Amino acid sequence: MALDKKTIETISVNAVRDSVVTSEFLDQFIADNDKEPSWDGAVYIYGDKSKKKSALRGRMPVQIKGTECDDFSKSEISFQMSKDDLKNYLYDGGCILFVVYIGNSGIRRKIYYAELTPIKLRQFLNGNGKSRAIHLKEFPTDSNKKATIFLNCFQNCKKQASFTEGKLYTLEELQNQGILENVVIPFEGYGIDNPQLALVSNEVYIYAKIKGSSIPQPLDLIPENIHTQRVITSDVTIGDKVFYSEYSVIQCAESTTFRFGESFTMKFTKPDEPCKINYKHSDKIRVLAKDLDFMISYIEKGEFRVNDIAFPFENNGANFAHFDLEKEKERLEYVKQIVEVFELLRCNDELIISKLCNEDWRNLNRLIEAFIKKKPVRGLKRDIPPVCSMKVSNLRFVLYFKKCEDAGVYEISDFFKSELSVVYENEQGIRLPISQFFILHTDDLLTISNLDYDVLLPSFQSAERHYDTINRANWFLLDALSAYDKASGYRKEKLLKVCDDFSKWILTASDDELNYEVRLLNRLQTIKRQRAFNTDEISSLYELIESKGAHEEIRVGVYLLLDQQKPAELHFAKLTDEERNKFKEYPIYHFWKTEDKHND
């Protein structure tokens, strides 16, 4: 028999009151058949178990609804609420909504709740329609969890009370305006043993600290599916082999996941259920080599260890429907050969497997044939030049191709490990020895994957010393400086060392080999990319300016290094059109500071 409205309301109110008073930090003031338009009373939150007035933390308004339903299996439900009620909650600063499911003619009951903070209510009130579907979660039975819900909601409502109207900003908008100092996620609760688990199990809001304001501002964002991640430093071993020196622990409300490498996870949910083991091939060749080796070793050895704690392989929790052990061993062997080739060729860049085309795979096989198996490579074109690039997706290897007797067959070696005798003919028709690396220019220094930075200067130094040796080294330095300005990461760091070494060596040349002003200017522009000038270096720049024979190009360069843009522009105007265009190609033009630089 269906219950009447008053009975449903009484049962619902009693269910919430009985649940609230079991918490040592909460007390209820909820009336029967309350006639207030949108509220049924309030719950008082205390800082300790005494529940004295002096320990009162705050008062949270509540609204209670009831409905007959025999399906108690759901952990989340939705309930229609009128926008008028939601608007009243917003102007009052928020509330907690309870919906009680009543079954078996009033004998059974289950409580659901929703924290209706001002930010959440503003989102509900957007758009047309007279009602909104409110999503509610199962109200916990643990006393501390109940108190934590009320305290957390109360504190967020207080923080959001002055933001019931007006614009709410996104994180991106505040960053673009340059007024964001930092963001915080405030949270406080009762009886918390695991802060990470408590944080991800409760509703949280993100607040922005704005420059010049002491009031944290809530962002136009309500985070969902919150999780925390910690990186723990510890060796992960199988047998005597250390595979990883750290692992991650990802905590969310329903589970704890351990991640080893980028491909392997162990997910723990309920204590009586086996952990779920999952492995997914990485798209990065180096990561795949490591993670797949770990996965195969784990299966074959039956366990891995973290700080001498064994993690046995549990087949019933593993998701390896498409993991064929023998085929994966073959895959691992092939991938290891690719990584070994990269190590031999000093390639630090990552290779993304999904971006490889058929020709890339063929070139990988050729590299394995040449560098791992040390065999001549067949099936190539008949007219490959001695020094040539081989591309593998985003990677570019400069190699030396030595023809064999059979057509299309070559012995392939690393260009940077092959000592080649190179000569060139100068303007006087004299053949002079020169470093084999004089052919490298800015784009090469930015794109070659097997670039050996350590052999560049010694190669130039070992060539017979003459006017062209130093000049070619100086042009190489200018290319290296231009490459440095465009490079990033590891390559940028290595190129700066190359520039520093070249500029020091070139500075020792004689005036017959290279003009002193050029040598000094290039040394100082290299230094400027590393640090501020000292007093002696500044003095030497002013000496260049005062030198009677100094060309206008030198004066422009000096003023740029001294950060004196206006004088640089005045002397730049004295150059011919051809000289201006040429100057803009020099790396020292990097220090030009006006908009003209960008509009050329």
Coordinates of C-alpha atoms in Angstrom, one line a residue:
M1 CA 0.0 0.0 0.0
A2 CA 1.4 3.4 -1.0
L3 CA 2.3 5.8 1.8
D4 CA 0.8 9.2 2.1
K5 CA 2.9 12.4 1.6
K6 CA 3.0 13.2 5.3
T7 CA 4.2 9.7 6.2
I8 CA 6.9 9.8 3.5
E9 CA 8.1 13.2 4.8
T10 CA 8.2 12.0 8.5
I11 CA 10.1 8.8 7.6
S12 CA 12.6 10.8 5.5
V13 CA 13.2 13.4 8.1
N14 CA 13.7 10.8 10.8
A15 CA 16.1 8.8 8.7
V16 CA 18.3 11.8 8.2
R17 CA 18.1 12.9 11.8
D18 CA 19.0 9.4 13.1
S19 CA 21.9 9.2 10.7
V20 CA 23.3 12.7 11.6
V21 CA 23.2 12.3 15.4
T22 CA 25.3 9.1 15.3
S23 CA 28.3 11.4 14.3
E24 CA 30.2 12.7 17.3
F25 CA 30.8 16.0 15.6
L26 CA 27.3 16.7 14.2
D27 CA 24.0 17.7 15.8
Q28 CA 20.6 18.2 14.0
F29 CA 17.9 20.8 14.3
I30 CA 15.5 19.5 11.8
A31 CA 11.7 19.9 12.5
D32 CA 8.9 17.6 11.5
N33 CA 6.6 18.9 8.8
D34 CA 8.6 22.1 8.5
K35 CA 6.8 24.9 6.7
E36 CA 9.8 26.9 5.5
P37 CA 9.6 27.4 1.7
S38 CA 12.8 25.5 0.8
W39 CA 14.5 24.2 3.9
D40 CA 13.8 21.6 6.6
G41 CA 16.3 22.9 9.2
A42 CA 20.1 22.7 9.7
V43 CA 22.9 20.6 10.9
Y44 CA 25.4 22.0 13.3
I45 CA 29.1 21.1 12.9
Y46 CA 31.5 20.9 15.9
G47 CA 35.3 20.9 16.2
D48 CA 35.3 18.3 19.0
K49 CA 33.1 15.7 20.6
S50 CA 31.9 18.0 23.4
K51 CA 29.5 19.7 21.1
K52 CA 29.8 22.9 23.2
K53 CA 29.0 26.3 21.8
S54 CA 32.7 27.2 21.9
A55 CA 33.5 24.2 19.7
L56 CA 30.9 25.2 17.0
R57 CA 32.4 25.3 13.5
G58 CA 29.3 26.3 11.6
R59 CA 25.7 25.6 10.6
M60 CA 24.7 23.9 7.3
P61 CA 21.1 24.3 6.0
V62 CA 19.5 21.1 4.8
Q63 CA 16.6 20.1 2.6
I64 CA 15.1 16.6 2.8
K65 CA 13.0 14.9 0.2
G66 CA 11.5 11.4 0.3
T67 CA 10.2 9.0 -2.3
E68 CA 9.0 5.4 -2.3
C69 CA 11.5 3.0 -4.1
D70 CA 12.4 -0.6 -3.5
D71 CA 15.6 -0.5 -5.6
F72 CA 18.4 0.1 -3.1
S73 CA 21.2 -1.2 -5.4
K74 CA 22.2 2.2 -6.7
S75 CA 25.1 4.1 -5.3
E76 CA 24.1 7.3 -7.2
I77 CA 20.7 8.6 -8.2
S78 CA 19.1 11.7 -9.8
F79 CA 16.2 13.8 -8.5
Q80 CA 14.3 16.6 -10.0
M81 CA 14.4 19.9 -8.1
S82 CA 12.6 23.2 -9.1
K83 CA 14.8 26.1 -10.1
D84 CA 13.0 28.3 -7.6
D85 CA 14.3 26.1 -4.7
L86 CA 17.8 26.1 -6.2
K87 CA 17.7 29.9 -6.5
N88 CA 16.7 30.1 -2.8
Y89 CA 19.6 27.9 -1.9
L90 CA 22.0 30.0 -3.9
Y91 CA 20.9 33.3 -2.2
D92 CA 21.1 31.6 1.2
G93 CA 24.7 30.5 0.6
G94 CA 24.1 26.9 -0.2
C95 CA 22.7 23.8 1.4
I96 CA 22.9 20.0 1.5
L97 CA 20.1 18.2 -0.2
F98 CA 19.0 14.7 1.1
V99 CA 16.7 12.3 -0.8
V100 CA 15.6 9.3 1.1
Y101 CA 14.5 6.1 -0.7
I102 CA 11.7 4.4 1.3
G103 CA 10.9 0.7 0.6
N104 CA 8.9 -2.2 1.9
S105 CA 6.1 0.1 3.2
G106 CA 8.5 2.2 5.2
I107 CA 10.6 -0.5 6.8
R108 CA 13.6 0.0 4.6
R109 CA 15.3 3.3 3.8
K110 CA 18.4 4.6 2.1
I111 CA 19.8 8.1 2.2
Y112 CA 21.4 10.0 -0.7
Y113 CA 22.9 13.5 -0.6
A114 CA 24.2 16.3 -2.7
E115 CA 26.4 19.2 -1.7
L116 CA 24.7 22.3 -3.3
T117 CA 27.4 25.0 -3.0
P118 CA 27.0 28.4 -4.7
I119 CA 29.3 27.5 -7.6
K120 CA 27.4 24.3 -8.3
L121 CA 24.0 26.0 -7.9
R122 CA 25.0 28.7 -10.4
Q123 CA 25.7 26.0 -13.0
F124 CA 22.3 24.3 -12.3
L125 CA 20.5 27.7 -12.8
N126 CA 22.0 28.2 -16.3
G127 CA 19.7 27.6 -19.2
N128 CA 16.0 27.2 -19.7
G129 CA 13.4 25.0 -17.9
K130 CA 11.7 25.0 -14.6
S131 CA 13.6 22.1 -13.0
R132 CA 16.9 20.5 -12.9
A133 CA 18.1 16.9 -12.4
I134 CA 20.3 16.8 -9.3
H135 CA 22.8 13.9 -9.0
L136 CA 23.1 12.5 -5.5
K137 CA 25.5 10.0 -3.9
E138 CA 24.9 7.4 -1.2
F139 CA 25.3 8.9 2.3
P140 CA 28.0 7.1 4.2
T141 CA 27.5 5.2 7.4
D142 CA 30.9 6.1 8.9
S143 CA 30.5 8.9 11.4
N144 CA 33.7 10.7 10.5
K145 CA 32.9 10.6 6.8
K146 CA 29.5 12.2 7.5
A147 CA 31.1 15.0 9.5
T148 CA 33.7 15.5 6.8
I149 CA 31.0 16.0 4.2
F150 CA 29.3 18.7 6.3
L151 CA 32.5 20.5 7.3
N152 CA 33.9 20.4 3.8
C153 CA 30.6 21.7 2.2
F154 CA 30.2 24.4 4.9
Q155 CA 33.8 25.7 4.3
N156 CA 33.3 25.8 0.5
C157 CA 30.0 27.6 0.9
K158 CA 31.6 30.2 3.0
K159 CA 34.5 30.7 0.5
Q160 CA 31.9 31.0 -2.3
A161 CA 29.4 33.2 -0.5
S162 CA 30.5 36.4 -2.2
F163 CA 30.5 34.9 -5.6
T164 CA 26.8 34.2 -6.0
E165 CA 26.7 36.7 -8.9
G166 CA 29.2 38.2 -11.3
K167 CA 31.7 36.5 -13.7
L168 CA 33.6 33.4 -12.7
Y169 CA 36.9 33.1 -14.4
T170 CA 38.6 30.1 -15.8
L171 CA 42.2 29.3 -15.0
E172 CA 43.3 30.1 -18.6
E173 CA 41.6 33.6 -18.4
L174 CA 43.5 34.4 -15.2
Q175 CA 46.8 33.2 -16.7
N176 CA 46.3 35.3 -19.8
Q177 CA 45.6 38.4 -17.7
G178 CA 48.8 37.8 -15.8
I179 CA 47.1 38.1 -12.4
L180 CA 47.3 34.4 -11.2
E181 CA 49.7 33.7 -8.3
N182 CA 48.8 30.1 -7.6
V183 CA 45.8 27.7 -7.1
V184 CA 44.8 25.8 -4.0
I185 CA 42.4 23.0 -3.3
P186 CA 41.3 23.4 0.4
F187 CA 40.1 20.4 2.3
E188 CA 39.6 19.5 5.9
G189 CA 37.9 16.5 7.6
Y190 CA 37.6 14.2 10.6
G191 CA 39.5 11.0 11.4
I192 CA 41.5 11.1 8.2
D193 CA 44.3 8.4 8.1
N194 CA 44.8 8.6 4.3
P195 CA 44.8 12.2 3.1
Q196 CA 45.0 11.2 -0.5
L197 CA 42.0 8.9 -0.3
A198 CA 40.0 11.4 1.7
L199 CA 40.7 14.1 -0.9
V200 CA 39.6 12.0 -3.9
S201 CA 36.6 10.6 -2.1
N202 CA 35.0 14.0 -1.3
E203 CA 33.9 17.0 -3.4
V204 CA 36.6 19.6 -3.9
Y205 CA 36.9 23.0 -5.5
I206 CA 39.8 24.9 -7.0
Y207 CA 40.5 28.4 -5.8
A208 CA 42.8 31.0 -7.4
K209 CA 45.0 33.4 -5.5
I210 CA 44.8 36.6 -7.4
K211 CA 47.6 39.2 -7.3
G212 CA 46.6 42.1 -5.0
S213 CA 43.7 40.2 -3.4
S214 CA 43.6 38.3 -0.1
I215 CA 40.4 36.5 -1.0
P216 CA 40.8 33.2 -2.9
Q217 CA 38.5 33.2 -6.0
P218 CA 36.6 30.0 -7.0
L219 CA 37.2 29.0 -10.6
D220 CA 34.5 28.2 -13.1
L221 CA 35.3 24.6 -12.7
I222 CA 34.1 21.7 -10.6
P223 CA 36.6 18.9 -10.7
E224 CA 35.3 15.4 -11.3
N225 CA 36.9 12.0 -11.0
I226 CA 39.7 13.4 -8.8
H227 CA 42.8 11.3 -8.3
T228 CA 46.2 11.9 -6.7
Q229 CA 49.5 10.6 -8.0
R230 CA 52.6 10.1 -6.0
V231 CA 56.0 9.1 -7.3
I232 CA 57.9 6.8 -4.9
T233 CA 61.6 6.3 -5.3
S234 CA 62.5 2.6 -4.9
D235 CA 64.1 -0.1 -7.0
V236 CA 61.8 -2.4 -8.9
T237 CA 63.7 -5.7 -9.5
I238 CA 63.3 -9.1 -11.1
G239 CA 66.1 -11.4 -10.0
D240 CA 69.3 -9.3 -10.0
K241 CA 68.1 -6.8 -12.6
V242 CA 66.8 -3.4 -11.6
F243 CA 64.2 -2.3 -14.1
Y244 CA 62.9 0.9 -12.6
S245 CA 64.2 3.2 -9.8
E246 CA 60.7 4.6 -9.1
Y247 CA 57.0 3.9 -9.5
S248 CA 53.7 5.8 -9.2
V249 CA 50.8 5.3 -6.9
I250 CA 47.5 6.6 -8.3
Q251 CA 44.7 7.0 -5.8
C252 CA 41.0 7.6 -6.7
A253 CA 37.9 7.0 -4.7
E254 CA 37.3 3.4 -5.8
S255 CA 40.8 2.1 -6.4
T256 CA 44.5 2.3 -5.9
T257 CA 46.7 1.8 -8.9
F258 CA 50.4 1.1 -9.0
R259 CA 52.1 2.0 -12.3
F260 CA 55.5 0.6 -13.2
G261 CA 57.1 2.2 -16.3
E262 CA 54.6 3.6 -18.8
S263 CA 52.9 0.3 -19.8
F264 CA 52.2 -1.9 -16.7
T265 CA 49.7 -1.3 -14.0
M266 CA 48.3 -3.2 -11.0
K267 CA 44.9 -2.0 -9.8
F268 CA 43.5 -2.8 -6.4
T269 CA 39.8 -2.3 -5.6
K270 CA 38.1 -4.4 -2.9
P271 CA 40.1 -6.4 -0.4
D272 CA 38.4 -9.7 -1.4
E273 CA 39.0 -9.2 -5.2
P274 CA 42.3 -10.0 -7.0
C275 CA 44.2 -7.1 -8.3
K276 CA 43.8 -6.3 -12.0
I277 CA 47.0 -6.5 -14.0
N278 CA 47.2 -4.7 -17.3
Y279 CA 49.9 -4.2 -19.8
K280 CA 49.7 -2.0 -23.0
H281 CA 52.5 -1.6 -25.5
S282 CA 54.1 1.8 -25.5
D283 CA 54.2 3.7 -28.7
K284 CA 57.8 4.8 -27.9
I285 CA 60.5 2.5 -29.0
R286 CA 62.8 2.9 -26.0
V287 CA 60.0 2.6 -23.5
L288 CA 58.7 -0.5 -25.3
A289 CA 62.1 -2.1 -25.0
K290 CA 62.2 -1.6 -21.3
D291 CA 58.5 -2.2 -20.4
L292 CA 58.1 -5.3 -22.5
D293 CA 61.3 -6.8 -21.1
F294 CA 59.8 -6.2 -17.6
M295 CA 56.5 -7.8 -18.6
I296 CA 58.1 -10.9 -20.1
S297 CA 60.5 -11.3 -17.2
Y298 CA 57.6 -10.9 -14.7
I299 CA 55.6 -13.7 -16.4
E300 CA 58.6 -16.0 -16.6
K301 CA 60.0 -15.4 -13.1
G302 CA 56.5 -15.3 -11.5
E303 CA 57.2 -12.2 -9.4
F304 CA 58.9 -8.8 -9.1
R305 CA 60.1 -7.1 -6.0
V306 CA 59.9 -3.6 -4.5
N307 CA 62.0 -3.1 -1.4
D308 CA 62.2 -6.9 -1.0
I309 CA 58.4 -7.1 -1.0
A310 CA 57.3 -9.7 -3.6
F311 CA 54.5 -9.1 -6.0
P312 CA 53.5 -12.5 -7.4
F313 CA 52.0 -12.9 -10.9
E314 CA 48.3 -13.5 -10.5
N315 CA 47.0 -14.9 -13.8
N316 CA 43.3 -14.6 -12.8
G317 CA 43.6 -10.9 -12.5
A318 CA 45.7 -10.4 -15.7
N319 CA 44.3 -8.9 -18.9
F320 CA 46.5 -10.5 -21.5
A321 CA 44.0 -11.8 -24.0
H322 CA 46.2 -10.6 -26.9
F323 CA 49.6 -11.3 -25.3
D324 CA 51.3 -14.2 -27.0
L325 CA 54.5 -14.8 -25.0
E326 CA 56.6 -16.3 -27.8
K327 CA 55.6 -13.6 -30.3
E328 CA 56.3 -10.9 -27.7
K329 CA 59.8 -12.4 -27.1
E330 CA 60.4 -12.0 -30.9
R331 CA 59.1 -8.4 -30.7
L332 CA 61.4 -7.6 -27.8
E333 CA 64.5 -9.0 -29.5
Y334 CA 63.8 -6.8 -32.6
V335 CA 63.1 -3.7 -30.5
K336 CA 66.3 -4.2 -28.5
Q337 CA 68.3 -4.3 -31.7
I338 CA 66.7 -0.9 -32.7
V339 CA 67.6 0.6 -29.4
E340 CA 71.1 -0.8 -29.6
V341 CA 71.5 0.9 -33.0
F342 CA 70.4 4.2 -31.5
E343 CA 72.9 3.8 -28.7
L344 CA 75.7 3.2 -31.2
L345 CA 74.7 6.2 -33.2
R346 CA 74.3 8.4 -30.1
C347 CA 70.6 9.1 -30.9
N348 CA 68.9 10.6 -27.9
D349 CA 65.6 11.3 -29.6
E350 CA 62.5 9.1 -29.2
L351 CA 61.0 7.2 -32.0
I352 CA 57.2 7.0 -32.2
I353 CA 56.2 3.6 -33.6
S354 CA 52.8 4.6 -34.9
K355 CA 54.3 7.2 -37.2
L356 CA 56.6 4.8 -39.0
C357 CA 55.9 4.1 -42.7
N358 CA 57.1 1.1 -44.7
E359 CA 60.3 2.9 -45.8
D360 CA 61.1 3.7 -42.2
W361 CA 60.9 0.0 -41.3
R362 CA 63.1 -0.8 -44.2
N363 CA 65.7 1.7 -43.1
L364 CA 65.6 0.3 -39.5
N365 CA 66.3 -3.1 -40.9
R366 CA 69.2 -1.7 -42.9
L367 CA 70.7 0.0 -39.8
I368 CA 70.4 -3.3 -37.9
E369 CA 72.1 -5.1 -40.8
A370 CA 75.0 -2.6 -40.9
F371 CA 75.6 -1.8 -37.2
I372 CA 74.4 -4.9 -35.3
K373 CA 75.1 -7.7 -37.8
K374 CA 78.0 -5.8 -39.4
K375 CA 77.1 -6.9 -42.9
P376 CA 77.0 -5.1 -46.2
V377 CA 73.5 -3.7 -47.0
R378 CA 71.9 -4.9 -50.2
G379 CA 69.1 -3.7 -52.4
L380 CA 70.1 0.0 -52.4
K381 CA 70.3 2.5 -55.2
R382 CA 73.4 2.3 -57.5
D383 CA 74.3 6.0 -57.2
I384 CA 74.3 6.8 -53.5
P385 CA 76.9 9.5 -52.7
P386 CA 79.6 8.6 -50.1
V387 CA 78.0 10.9 -47.4
C388 CA 74.2 10.7 -47.3
S389 CA 71.3 10.9 -44.8
M390 CA 69.1 8.0 -43.9
K391 CA 65.7 9.0 -42.4
V392 CA 63.6 7.0 -40.0
S393 CA 60.4 9.0 -39.3
N394 CA 61.6 12.1 -37.4
L395 CA 65.1 10.9 -37.1
R396 CA 67.9 11.7 -39.5
F397 CA 71.2 9.8 -39.6
V398 CA 74.2 11.0 -41.6
L399 CA 76.2 8.0 -42.7
Y400 CA 79.2 7.0 -44.9
F401 CA 78.3 4.7 -47.8
K402 CA 81.2 2.7 -49.2
K403 CA 80.4 0.9 -52.5
C404 CA 81.0 -2.9 -52.7
E405 CA 81.7 -4.8 -56.0
D406 CA 78.1 -5.8 -56.4
A407 CA 75.7 -3.1 -57.6
G408 CA 73.4 -1.6 -54.9
V409 CA 75.5 -3.1 -52.1
Y410 CA 77.2 -0.8 -49.6
E411 CA 79.2 -1.0 -46.4
I412 CA 77.5 1.6 -44.2
S413 CA 79.3 3.3 -41.3
D414 CA 78.8 6.3 -39.0
F415 CA 79.9 9.5 -40.7
F416 CA 81.2 10.9 -37.4
K417 CA 83.3 7.8 -36.7
S418 CA 84.7 7.6 -40.3
E419 CA 87.9 9.5 -40.8
L420 CA 87.7 10.9 -44.4
S421 CA 90.3 12.7 -46.3
V422 CA 88.7 15.8 -47.7
V423 CA 90.3 18.5 -49.8
Y424 CA 88.9 21.6 -51.5
E425 CA 90.2 23.9 -54.1
N426 CA 90.5 27.6 -53.2
E427 CA 90.2 30.6 -55.4
Q428 CA 93.8 30.3 -56.4
G429 CA 93.3 26.7 -57.6
I430 CA 95.2 25.3 -54.7
R431 CA 93.9 22.0 -53.2
L432 CA 93.9 22.2 -49.4
P433 CA 92.9 19.6 -46.7
I434 CA 89.9 20.6 -44.6
S435 CA 87.7 19.0 -41.9
Q436 CA 85.1 16.6 -43.2
F437 CA 82.5 18.5 -41.1
F438 CA 82.8 21.7 -43.0
I439 CA 79.8 20.5 -45.0
L440 CA 77.5 20.8 -41.9
H441 CA 75.3 23.9 -41.6
T442 CA 72.6 25.3 -39.3
D443 CA 69.9 22.9 -40.4
D444 CA 72.2 19.9 -40.1
L445 CA 73.2 20.9 -36.6
L446 CA 69.5 21.1 -35.7
T447 CA 68.3 17.8 -37.3
I448 CA 71.1 15.2 -37.4
S449 CA 70.2 12.5 -34.9
N450 CA 73.7 10.9 -34.7
L451 CA 75.6 14.2 -34.4
D452 CA 78.8 13.7 -32.4
Y453 CA 79.5 17.0 -30.8
D454 CA 82.9 15.9 -29.4
V455 CA 84.6 15.3 -32.7
L456 CA 83.8 18.6 -34.4
L457 CA 86.5 20.9 -33.1
P458 CA 89.3 18.3 -33.0
S459 CA 88.6 17.6 -36.7
F460 CA 89.1 21.3 -37.6
Q461 CA 92.1 21.5 -35.4
S462 CA 93.8 18.5 -36.9
A463 CA 93.5 19.8 -40.4
E464 CA 96.5 21.6 -41.9
R465 CA 96.5 25.2 -40.5
H466 CA 96.0 27.9 -43.1
Y467 CA 93.8 30.9 -43.8
D468 CA 90.9 28.8 -45.1
T469 CA 91.1 26.5 -42.1
I470 CA 90.3 29.3 -39.7
N471 CA 87.8 31.0 -41.9
R472 CA 85.9 27.7 -42.5
A473 CA 85.9 27.1 -38.7
N474 CA 84.6 30.6 -38.2
W475 CA 81.7 30.0 -40.6
F476 CA 81.0 26.8 -38.8
L477 CA 80.9 28.7 -35.5
L478 CA 78.3 31.1 -37.0
D479 CA 76.2 28.2 -38.1
A480 CA 76.5 26.6 -34.7
L481 CA 75.4 29.9 -33.0
S482 CA 72.4 30.1 -35.2
A483 CA 71.5 26.5 -34.5
Y484 CA 71.9 27.1 -30.8
D485 CA 69.4 30.0 -30.9
K486 CA 66.8 27.7 -32.5
A487 CA 67.6 24.5 -30.5
S488 CA 66.1 23.2 -27.3
G489 CA 66.8 20.7 -24.5
Y490 CA 69.8 18.5 -24.7
R491 CA 70.8 19.6 -28.2
K492 CA 70.9 23.3 -27.1
E493 CA 73.1 22.5 -24.2
K494 CA 75.6 20.5 -26.4
L495 CA 75.7 23.2 -29.1
L496 CA 76.5 25.9 -26.7
K497 CA 79.6 23.9 -25.6
V498 CA 80.6 23.5 -29.2
C499 CA 80.3 27.3 -29.8
D500 CA 82.3 28.0 -26.7
D501 CA 85.1 25.7 -27.7
F502 CA 85.2 26.9 -31.3
S503 CA 85.2 30.6 -30.3
K504 CA 88.0 30.1 -27.8
W505 CA 90.2 28.3 -30.4
I506 CA 89.4 30.8 -33.2
L507 CA 90.3 33.7 -30.9
T508 CA 93.9 32.3 -30.7
A509 CA 94.3 32.7 -34.5
S510 CA 96.6 35.3 -36.0
D511 CA 95.4 38.5 -37.8
D512 CA 96.7 37.0 -41.1
E513 CA 94.3 34.1 -40.6
L514 CA 91.2 36.1 -39.4
N515 CA 90.5 39.7 -38.5
Y516 CA 90.8 40.3 -34.7
E517 CA 87.5 42.3 -34.6
V518 CA 85.6 39.3 -36.0
R519 CA 87.4 36.8 -33.7
L520 CA 86.6 38.9 -30.6
L521 CA 83.1 39.7 -31.6
N522 CA 82.2 36.1 -32.1
R523 CA 83.9 35.1 -28.9
L524 CA 81.9 37.7 -27.0
Q525 CA 78.6 36.9 -28.6
T526 CA 79.1 33.3 -27.5
I527 CA 79.8 34.5 -24.0
K528 CA 76.7 36.7 -24.0
R529 CA 74.6 33.6 -24.6
Q530 CA 76.0 32.2 -21.4
R531 CA 76.3 35.0 -18.9
A532 CA 76.7 38.8 -18.4
F533 CA 79.9 40.4 -19.5
N534 CA 82.6 41.3 -17.0
T535 CA 84.4 44.6 -16.8
D536 CA 87.3 43.6 -19.1
E537 CA 84.9 42.2 -21.7
I538 CA 82.9 45.4 -21.8
S539 CA 86.1 47.5 -22.1
S540 CA 87.2 45.4 -25.1
L541 CA 83.9 46.1 -26.8
Y542 CA 84.3 49.8 -26.3
E543 CA 87.8 49.6 -27.7
L544 CA 86.3 48.0 -30.9
I545 CA 83.9 51.0 -31.2
E546 CA 86.8 53.5 -30.9
S547 CA 89.0 51.7 -33.3
K548 CA 89.4 53.9 -36.4
G549 CA 89.5 51.0 -38.8
A550 CA 86.4 49.3 -37.5
H551 CA 83.8 48.6 -40.2
E552 CA 80.2 49.7 -39.5
E553 CA 79.1 46.1 -39.3
I554 CA 81.5 45.6 -36.3
R555 CA 80.1 48.7 -34.6
V556 CA 76.5 47.5 -35.1
G557 CA 77.5 44.1 -33.6
V558 CA 79.2 45.7 -30.6
Y559 CA 76.2 47.9 -29.8
L560 CA 73.9 44.9 -30.0
L561 CA 76.1 43.0 -27.5
L562 CA 76.1 46.1 -25.2
D563 CA 72.2 46.2 -25.4
Q564 CA 72.4 49.7 -26.9
Q565 CA 69.8 49.4 -29.6
K566 CA 69.6 53.0 -30.8
P567 CA 73.3 53.4 -31.6
A568 CA 73.1 50.0 -33.3
E569 CA 70.3 51.3 -35.5
L570 CA 72.2 54.4 -36.4
H571 CA 75.2 52.5 -37.6
F572 CA 73.0 49.9 -39.3
A573 CA 71.5 52.7 -41.4
K574 CA 75.0 53.5 -42.7
L575 CA 75.3 50.0 -44.3
T576 CA 74.4 49.3 -47.9
D577 CA 71.2 47.4 -48.7
E578 CA 73.3 44.3 -49.5
E579 CA 75.2 44.6 -46.3
R580 CA 72.0 45.0 -44.2
N581 CA 70.5 41.9 -45.7
K582 CA 73.7 40.0 -45.1
F583 CA 73.9 41.3 -41.5
K584 CA 70.4 40.0 -40.8
E585 CA 71.6 36.5 -41.5
Y586 CA 74.4 36.6 -38.9
P587 CA 73.6 35.1 -35.5
I588 CA 74.5 38.3 -33.8
Y589 CA 71.3 39.8 -35.2
H590 CA 69.6 37.6 -32.6
F591 CA 70.2 40.5 -30.2
W592 CA 68.3 43.1 -32.3
K593 CA 65.5 44.3 -30.1
T594 CA 63.1 46.4 -32.1
E595 CA 60.0 45.3 -34.1
D596 CA 61.9 45.8 -37.3
K597 CA 63.5 42.4 -36.6
H598 CA 60.2 40.7 -36.8
N599 CA 58.8 42.6 -39.7
D600 CA 61.6 41.9 -42.2

